[in-house]
Amino acid sequence: MADRFFPNEMPDFVAEAAEDESTSGRAKDSLTRLLHLPYKSLSERLQKSALDFKEAVVRETWGLRAKRVHDYTLYTGALGTAYLLFKAFQVTQNENDLKLCSEIVKACDSASRDSGRVTFICGRAGVCALGAVIAKHSGDERLLERYLTKFKEITLPSDLPNELLYGRAGFLWACSFLNKHIGKDTISATRTRPVVDDIIKAGRRLSSKGKCPLMYEWHGKRYWGAAHGLAGILHVLMHMQLKPDEVEDVKGALCYMIKNRYPSGNYPSSEGSESDRLVHWCHGAPGIALTLVKAAEVYGGKEFLQAAVDAGDVVWNRGLLKRVGICHGISGNTYVFLSLYRLTGNVEYLYRAKAFACFLLDRAQKLISEGKMHGGDRPHSLFEGIGGMTYLFLDITEPSDAGFPAYEL
Ligand SMILES: [Zn+2]
């Protein structure tokens, strides 16, 4: 088990020192010195580093590929670079980032025209939704309308799965993204309600009496995690207007997961799995922690808050993964602490987020070059590579607004 992650040897809490104290060299090593930095100084460093990485990501995923798109997805492809540029624009207000983002989305639009995929992270809904939001920020009304029309033309096949990456939940997330960034009811309940109905119906069909009120299968397995399973679907449902009996089923499913987690506090990757290994956003405590934070925000109550806190402890102890990315790496796991900080206002969580980010800033490149850490199969992508780390470094500048990309709204 220990070979999946680095032992977390960072202190449980370090109070911020004054700038001159933290840089005076009294602290022994560079990571410890970073941990002592005042938040403002640290976020400036993270941002500076992020802007350099962003250039590298754009060069590798766009410039050097002659601006041709083979993989258009947000997960590993060009749309991920566009999403990163949108974040950079939000943080720095650099109009060039917005323009480049728009250009990349346009290429993704052409590349995805005949794609049957319908979700935000791996499908055409992500392209059209981000295109519309970028057009709005650019003040281009006609382009905005064009992308919204394309979005509304997306049809969902009847045999679509329900999970986030390829299924109904991933389409609904795109609808929520548009409603947040363009305006309430941009995609109305007339469009989303039948999709919610299908998800609830499918979940109840697989539920078993006295166990979990909603259950789903993807490729024959009953996954629990954020990417392909229950946690991701429940998370999206909590953004929707639900009927009282549906709310009860969502709560019941969450309680079932909490009750049946491993003694370690981690969560199985699928129903009945006894191998307590993965502490990823896609499988395990991190993705489920974000869903539990959402549950605590929406439903209140101590149970969800406590479960989210417990899951956060698992991530602190076992989440310093030997991978860099958002989906199954340190960058994604950092968002658990940002989410808990947003929920509780407790500065210890802000410290933990900082600590994971400092570890990446201080060591990731070196560890990757030494082969001690995996840079991702698609090493510049948003979900697997340094694109995700770059996104985190920019996002952490405003911790109370930060959110796991394409998951937390
Ligand atoms: Zn993953």
PDB file of N, CA, C and O in Angstrom, residues 310-348:
ATOM      1  N   ASP A 310     -13.655  13.216   8.250  1.00  0.00           N
ATOM      2  CA  ASP A 310     -12.964  11.922   8.346  1.00  0.00           C
ATOM      3  C   ASP A 310     -12.278  11.585   7.021  1.00  0.00           C
ATOM      4  O   ASP A 310     -11.134  11.108   7.004  1.00  0.00           O
ATOM      5  N   ALA A 311     -12.999  11.793   5.926  1.00  0.00           N
ATOM      6  CA  ALA A 311     -12.418  11.498   4.609  1.00  0.00           C
ATOM      7  C   ALA A 311     -11.202  12.409   4.366  1.00  0.00           C
ATOM      8  O   ALA A 311     -10.195  11.982   3.791  1.00  0.00           O
ATOM      9  N   GLY A 312     -11.303  13.655   4.831  1.00  0.00           N
ATOM     10  CA  GLY A 312     -10.173  14.592   4.695  1.00  0.00           C
ATOM     11  C   GLY A 312      -8.938  14.092   5.433  1.00  0.00           C
ATOM     12  O   GLY A 312      -7.809  14.253   4.951  1.00  0.00           O
ATOM     13  N   ASP A 313      -9.147  13.452   6.589  1.00  0.00           N
ATOM     14  CA  ASP A 313      -8.006  12.911   7.340  1.00  0.00           C
ATOM     15  C   ASP A 313      -7.320  11.782   6.564  1.00  0.00           C
ATOM     16  O   ASP A 313      -6.097  11.661   6.584  1.00  0.00           O
ATOM     17  N   VAL A 314      -8.131  10.966   5.889  1.00  0.00           N
ATOM     18  CA  VAL A 314      -7.552   9.897   5.066  1.00  0.00           C
ATOM     19  C   VAL A 314      -6.685  10.515   3.963  1.00  0.00           C
ATOM     20  O   VAL A 314      -5.574  10.048   3.683  1.00  0.00           O
ATOM     21  N   VAL A 315      -7.183  11.583   3.357  1.00  0.00           N
ATOM     22  CA  VAL A 315      -6.452  12.221   2.260  1.00  0.00           C
ATOM     23  C   VAL A 315      -5.149  12.845   2.784  1.00  0.00           C
ATOM     24  O   VAL A 315      -4.104  12.762   2.136  1.00  0.00           O
ATOM     25  N   TRP A 316      -5.204  13.422   3.969  1.00  0.00           N
ATOM     26  CA  TRP A 316      -3.986  14.010   4.546  1.00  0.00           C
ATOM     27  C   TRP A 316      -2.925  12.917   4.789  1.00  0.00           C
ATOM     28  O   TRP A 316      -1.756  13.082   4.489  1.00  0.00           O
ATOM     29  N   ASN A 317      -3.373  11.776   5.282  1.00  0.00           N
ATOM     30  CA  ASN A 317      -2.421  10.708   5.634  1.00  0.00           C
ATOM     31  C   ASN A 317      -1.968   9.869   4.449  1.00  0.00           C
ATOM     32  O   ASN A 317      -0.832   9.406   4.422  1.00  0.00           O
ATOM     33  N   ARG A 318      -2.847   9.674   3.480  1.00  0.00           N
ATOM     34  CA  ARG A 318      -2.519   8.735   2.385  1.00  0.00           C
ATOM     35  C   ARG A 318      -2.679   9.358   0.998  1.00  0.00           C
ATOM     36  O   ARG A 318      -2.635   8.650  -0.001  1.00  0.00           O
ATOM     37  N   GLY A 319      -2.834  10.664   0.960  1.00  0.00           N
ATOM     38  CA  GLY A 319      -3.175  11.301  -0.323  1.00  0.00           C
ATOM     39  C   GLY A 319      -2.034  11.989  -1.043  1.00  0.00           C
ATOM     40  O   GLY A 319      -2.243  12.603  -2.089  1.00  0.00           O
ATOM     41  N   LEU A 320      -0.832  11.892  -0.471  1.00  0.00           N
ATOM     42  CA  LEU A 320       0.317  12.513  -1.140  1.00  0.00           C
ATOM     43  C   LEU A 320       0.811  11.519  -2.207  1.00  0.00           C
ATOM     44  O   LEU A 320       1.848  10.868  -2.070  1.00  0.00           O
ATOM     45  N   LEU A 321       0.018  11.401  -3.241  1.00  0.00           N
ATOM     46  CA  LEU A 321       0.206  10.333  -4.231  1.00  0.00           C
ATOM     47  C   LEU A 321       1.474  10.534  -5.056  1.00  0.00           C
ATOM     48  O   LEU A 321       1.967  11.649  -5.189  1.00  0.00           O
ATOM     49  N   LYS A 322       1.907   9.444  -5.651  1.00  0.00           N
ATOM     50  CA  LYS A 322       3.091   9.544  -6.510  1.00  0.00           C
ATOM     51  C   LYS A 322       2.690   9.911  -7.930  1.00  0.00           C
ATOM     52  O   LYS A 322       3.280   9.448  -8.903  1.00  0.00           O
ATOM     53  N   ARG A 323       1.660  10.715  -8.023  1.00  0.00           N
ATOM     54  CA  ARG A 323       1.187  11.235  -9.299  1.00  0.00           C
ATOM     55  C   ARG A 323       0.790  12.688  -9.111  1.00  0.00           C
ATOM     56  O   ARG A 323       0.414  13.099  -8.023  1.00  0.00           O
ATOM     57  N   VAL A 324       0.849  13.431 -10.214  1.00  0.00           N
ATOM     58  CA  VAL A 324       0.738  14.873 -10.097  1.00  0.00           C
ATOM     59  C   VAL A 324      -0.683  15.407 -10.339  1.00  0.00           C
ATOM     60  O   VAL A 324      -1.034  16.477  -9.853  1.00  0.00           O
ATOM     61  N   GLY A 325      -1.512  14.638 -11.068  1.00  0.00           N
ATOM     62  CA  GLY A 325      -2.721  15.215 -11.682  1.00  0.00           C
ATOM     63  C   GLY A 325      -3.912  15.465 -10.785  1.00  0.00           C
ATOM     64  O   GLY A 325      -3.858  15.344  -9.558  1.00  0.00           O
ATOM     65  N   ILE A 326      -5.009  15.788 -11.449  1.00  0.00           N
ATOM     66  CA  ILE A 326      -6.262  16.115 -10.785  1.00  0.00           C
ATOM     67  C   ILE A 326      -7.066  14.850 -10.489  1.00  0.00           C
ATOM     68  O   ILE A 326      -7.660  14.702  -9.438  1.00  0.00           O
ATOM     69  N   CYS A 327      -7.079  13.932 -11.451  1.00  0.00           N
ATOM     70  CA  CYS A 327      -7.957  12.761 -11.336  1.00  0.00           C
ATOM     71  C   CYS A 327      -7.447  11.776 -10.281  1.00  0.00           C
ATOM     72  O   CYS A 327      -8.214  11.314  -9.441  1.00  0.00           O
ATOM     73  N   HIS A 328      -6.164  11.461 -10.357  1.00  0.00           N
ATOM     74  CA  HIS A 328      -5.593  10.522  -9.379  1.00  0.00           C
ATOM     75  C   HIS A 328      -4.185  10.969  -9.000  1.00  0.00           C
ATOM     76  O   HIS A 328      -3.215  10.236  -9.172  1.00  0.00           O
ATOM     77  N   GLY A 329      -4.114  12.185  -8.520  1.00  0.00           N
ATOM     78  CA  GLY A 329      -2.824  12.740  -8.126  1.00  0.00           C
ATOM     79  C   GLY A 329      -2.953  13.752  -7.004  1.00  0.00           C
ATOM     80  O   GLY A 329      -4.059  14.040  -6.524  1.00  0.00           O
ATOM     81  N   ILE A 330      -1.823  14.287  -6.603  1.00  0.00           N
ATOM     82  CA  ILE A 330      -1.790  15.216  -5.464  1.00  0.00           C
ATOM     83  C   ILE A 330      -2.637  16.465  -5.731  1.00  0.00           C
ATOM     84  O   ILE A 330      -3.313  16.974  -4.843  1.00  0.00           O
ATOM     85  N   SER A 331      -2.598  16.956  -6.987  1.00  0.00           N
ATOM     86  CA  SER A 331      -3.337  18.198  -7.279  1.00  0.00           C
ATOM     87  C   SER A 331      -4.825  18.033  -6.982  1.00  0.00           C
ATOM     88  O   SER A 331      -5.441  18.903  -6.353  1.00  0.00           O
ATOM     89  N   GLY A 332      -5.396  16.931  -7.426  1.00  0.00           N
ATOM     90  CA  GLY A 332      -6.821  16.701  -7.172  1.00  0.00           C
ATOM     91  C   GLY A 332      -7.099  16.549  -5.682  1.00  0.00           C
ATOM     92  O   GLY A 332      -8.083  17.093  -5.169  1.00  0.00           O
ATOM     93  N   ASN A 333      -6.224  15.835  -4.997  1.00  0.00           N
ATOM     94  CA  ASN A 333      -6.449  15.609  -3.564  1.00  0.00           C
ATOM     95  C   ASN A 333      -6.383  16.902  -2.753  1.00  0.00           C
ATOM     96  O   ASN A 333      -7.030  17.025  -1.710  1.00  0.00           O
ATOM     97  N   THR A 334      -5.611  17.870  -3.240  1.00  0.00           N
ATOM     98  CA  THR A 334      -5.511  19.162  -2.551  1.00  0.00           C
ATOM     99  C   THR A 334      -6.882  19.840  -2.441  1.00  0.00           C
ATOM    100  O   THR A 334      -7.161  20.556  -1.476  1.00  0.00           O
ATOM    101  N   TYR A 335      -7.722  19.595  -3.449  1.00  0.00           N
ATOM    102  CA  TYR A 335      -9.039  20.236  -3.449  1.00  0.00           C
ATOM    103  C   TYR A 335      -9.922  19.788  -2.286  1.00  0.00           C
ATOM    104  O   TYR A 335     -10.851  20.495  -1.899  1.00  0.00           O
ATOM    105  N   VAL A 336      -9.653  18.625  -1.724  1.00  0.00           N
ATOM    106  CA  VAL A 336     -10.437  18.179  -0.567  1.00  0.00           C
ATOM    107  C   VAL A 336     -10.270  19.189   0.579  1.00  0.00           C
ATOM    108  O   VAL A 336     -11.239  19.570   1.246  1.00  0.00           O
ATOM    109  N   PHE A 337      -9.039  19.648   0.784  1.00  0.00           N
ATOM    110  CA  PHE A 337      -8.780  20.589   1.885  1.00  0.00           C
ATOM    111  C   PHE A 337      -9.360  21.970   1.573  1.00  0.00           C
ATOM    112  O   PHE A 337      -9.851  22.648   2.464  1.00  0.00           O
ATOM    113  N   LEU A 338      -9.291  22.366   0.314  1.00  0.00           N
ATOM    114  CA  LEU A 338      -9.885  23.660  -0.066  1.00  0.00           C
ATOM    115  C   LEU A 338     -11.396  23.622   0.140  1.00  0.00           C
ATOM    116  O   LEU A 338     -12.003  24.599   0.597  1.00  0.00           O
ATOM    117  N   SER A 339     -11.974  22.477  -0.176  1.00  0.00           N
ATOM    118  CA  SER A 339     -13.415  22.315  -0.025  1.00  0.00           C
ATOM    119  C   SER A 339     -13.812  22.336   1.459  1.00  0.00           C
ATOM    120  O   SER A 339     -14.793  22.997   1.847  1.00  0.00           O
ATOM    121  N   LEU A 340     -13.031  21.630   2.284  1.00  0.00           N
ATOM    122  CA  LEU A 340     -13.311  21.623   3.731  1.00  0.00           C
ATOM    123  C   LEU A 340     -13.086  23.004   4.338  1.00  0.00           C
ATOM    124  O   LEU A 340     -13.797  23.411   5.267  1.00  0.00           O
ATOM    125  N   TYR A 341     -12.125  23.728   3.801  1.00  0.00           N
ATOM    126  CA  TYR A 341     -11.887  25.097   4.289  1.00  0.00           C
ATOM    127  C   TYR A 341     -13.090  25.989   3.955  1.00  0.00           C
ATOM    128  O   TYR A 341     -13.568  26.749   4.798  1.00  0.00           O
ATOM    129  N   ARG A 342     -13.587  25.838   2.727  1.00  0.00           N
ATOM    130  CA  ARG A 342     -14.746  26.633   2.303  1.00  0.00           C
ATOM    131  C   ARG A 342     -15.953  26.320   3.200  1.00  0.00           C
ATOM    132  O   ARG A 342     -16.689  27.206   3.601  1.00  0.00           O
ATOM    133  N   LEU A 343     -16.098  25.052   3.546  1.00  0.00           N
ATOM    134  CA  LEU A 343     -17.248  24.630   4.355  1.00  0.00           C
ATOM    135  C   LEU A 343     -17.118  25.088   5.804  1.00  0.00           C
ATOM    136  O   LEU A 343     -18.076  25.564   6.406  1.00  0.00           O
ATOM    137  N   THR A 344     -15.919  24.936   6.375  1.00  0.00           N
ATOM    138  CA  THR A 344     -15.779  25.133   7.826  1.00  0.00           C
ATOM    139  C   THR A 344     -15.123  26.459   8.212  1.00  0.00           C
ATOM    140  O   THR A 344     -15.253  26.905   9.341  1.00  0.00           O
ATOM    141  N   GLY A 345     -14.377  27.058   7.293  1.00  0.00           N
ATOM    142  CA  GLY A 345     -13.612  28.265   7.628  1.00  0.00           C
ATOM    143  C   GLY A 345     -12.416  27.974   8.518  1.00  0.00           C
ATOM    144  O   GLY A 345     -11.741  28.888   8.992  1.00  0.00           O
ATOM    145  N   ASN A 346     -12.141  26.700   8.737  1.00  0.00           N
ATOM    146  CA  ASN A 346     -11.042  26.296   9.622  1.00  0.00           C
ATOM    147  C   ASN A 346      -9.693  26.439   8.899  1.00  0.00           C
ATOM    148  O   ASN A 346      -9.456  25.785   7.884  1.00  0.00           O
ATOM    149  N   VAL A 347      -8.809  27.272   9.456  1.00  0.00           N
ATOM    150  CA  VAL A 347      -7.531  27.546   8.767  1.00  0.00           C
ATOM    151  C   VAL A 347      -6.611  26.323   8.713  1.00  0.00           C
ATOM    152  O   VAL A 347      -5.674  26.294   7.917  1.00  0.00           O
ATOM    153  N   GLU A 348      -6.893  25.331   9.539  1.00  0.00           N
ATOM    154  CA  GLU A 348      -6.077  24.111   9.448  1.00  0.00           C
ATOM    155  C   GLU A 348      -6.242  23.450   8.081  1.00  0.00           C
ATOM    156  O   GLU A 348      -5.312  22.840   7.560  1.00  0.00           O
TER     157      GLU A 348
END
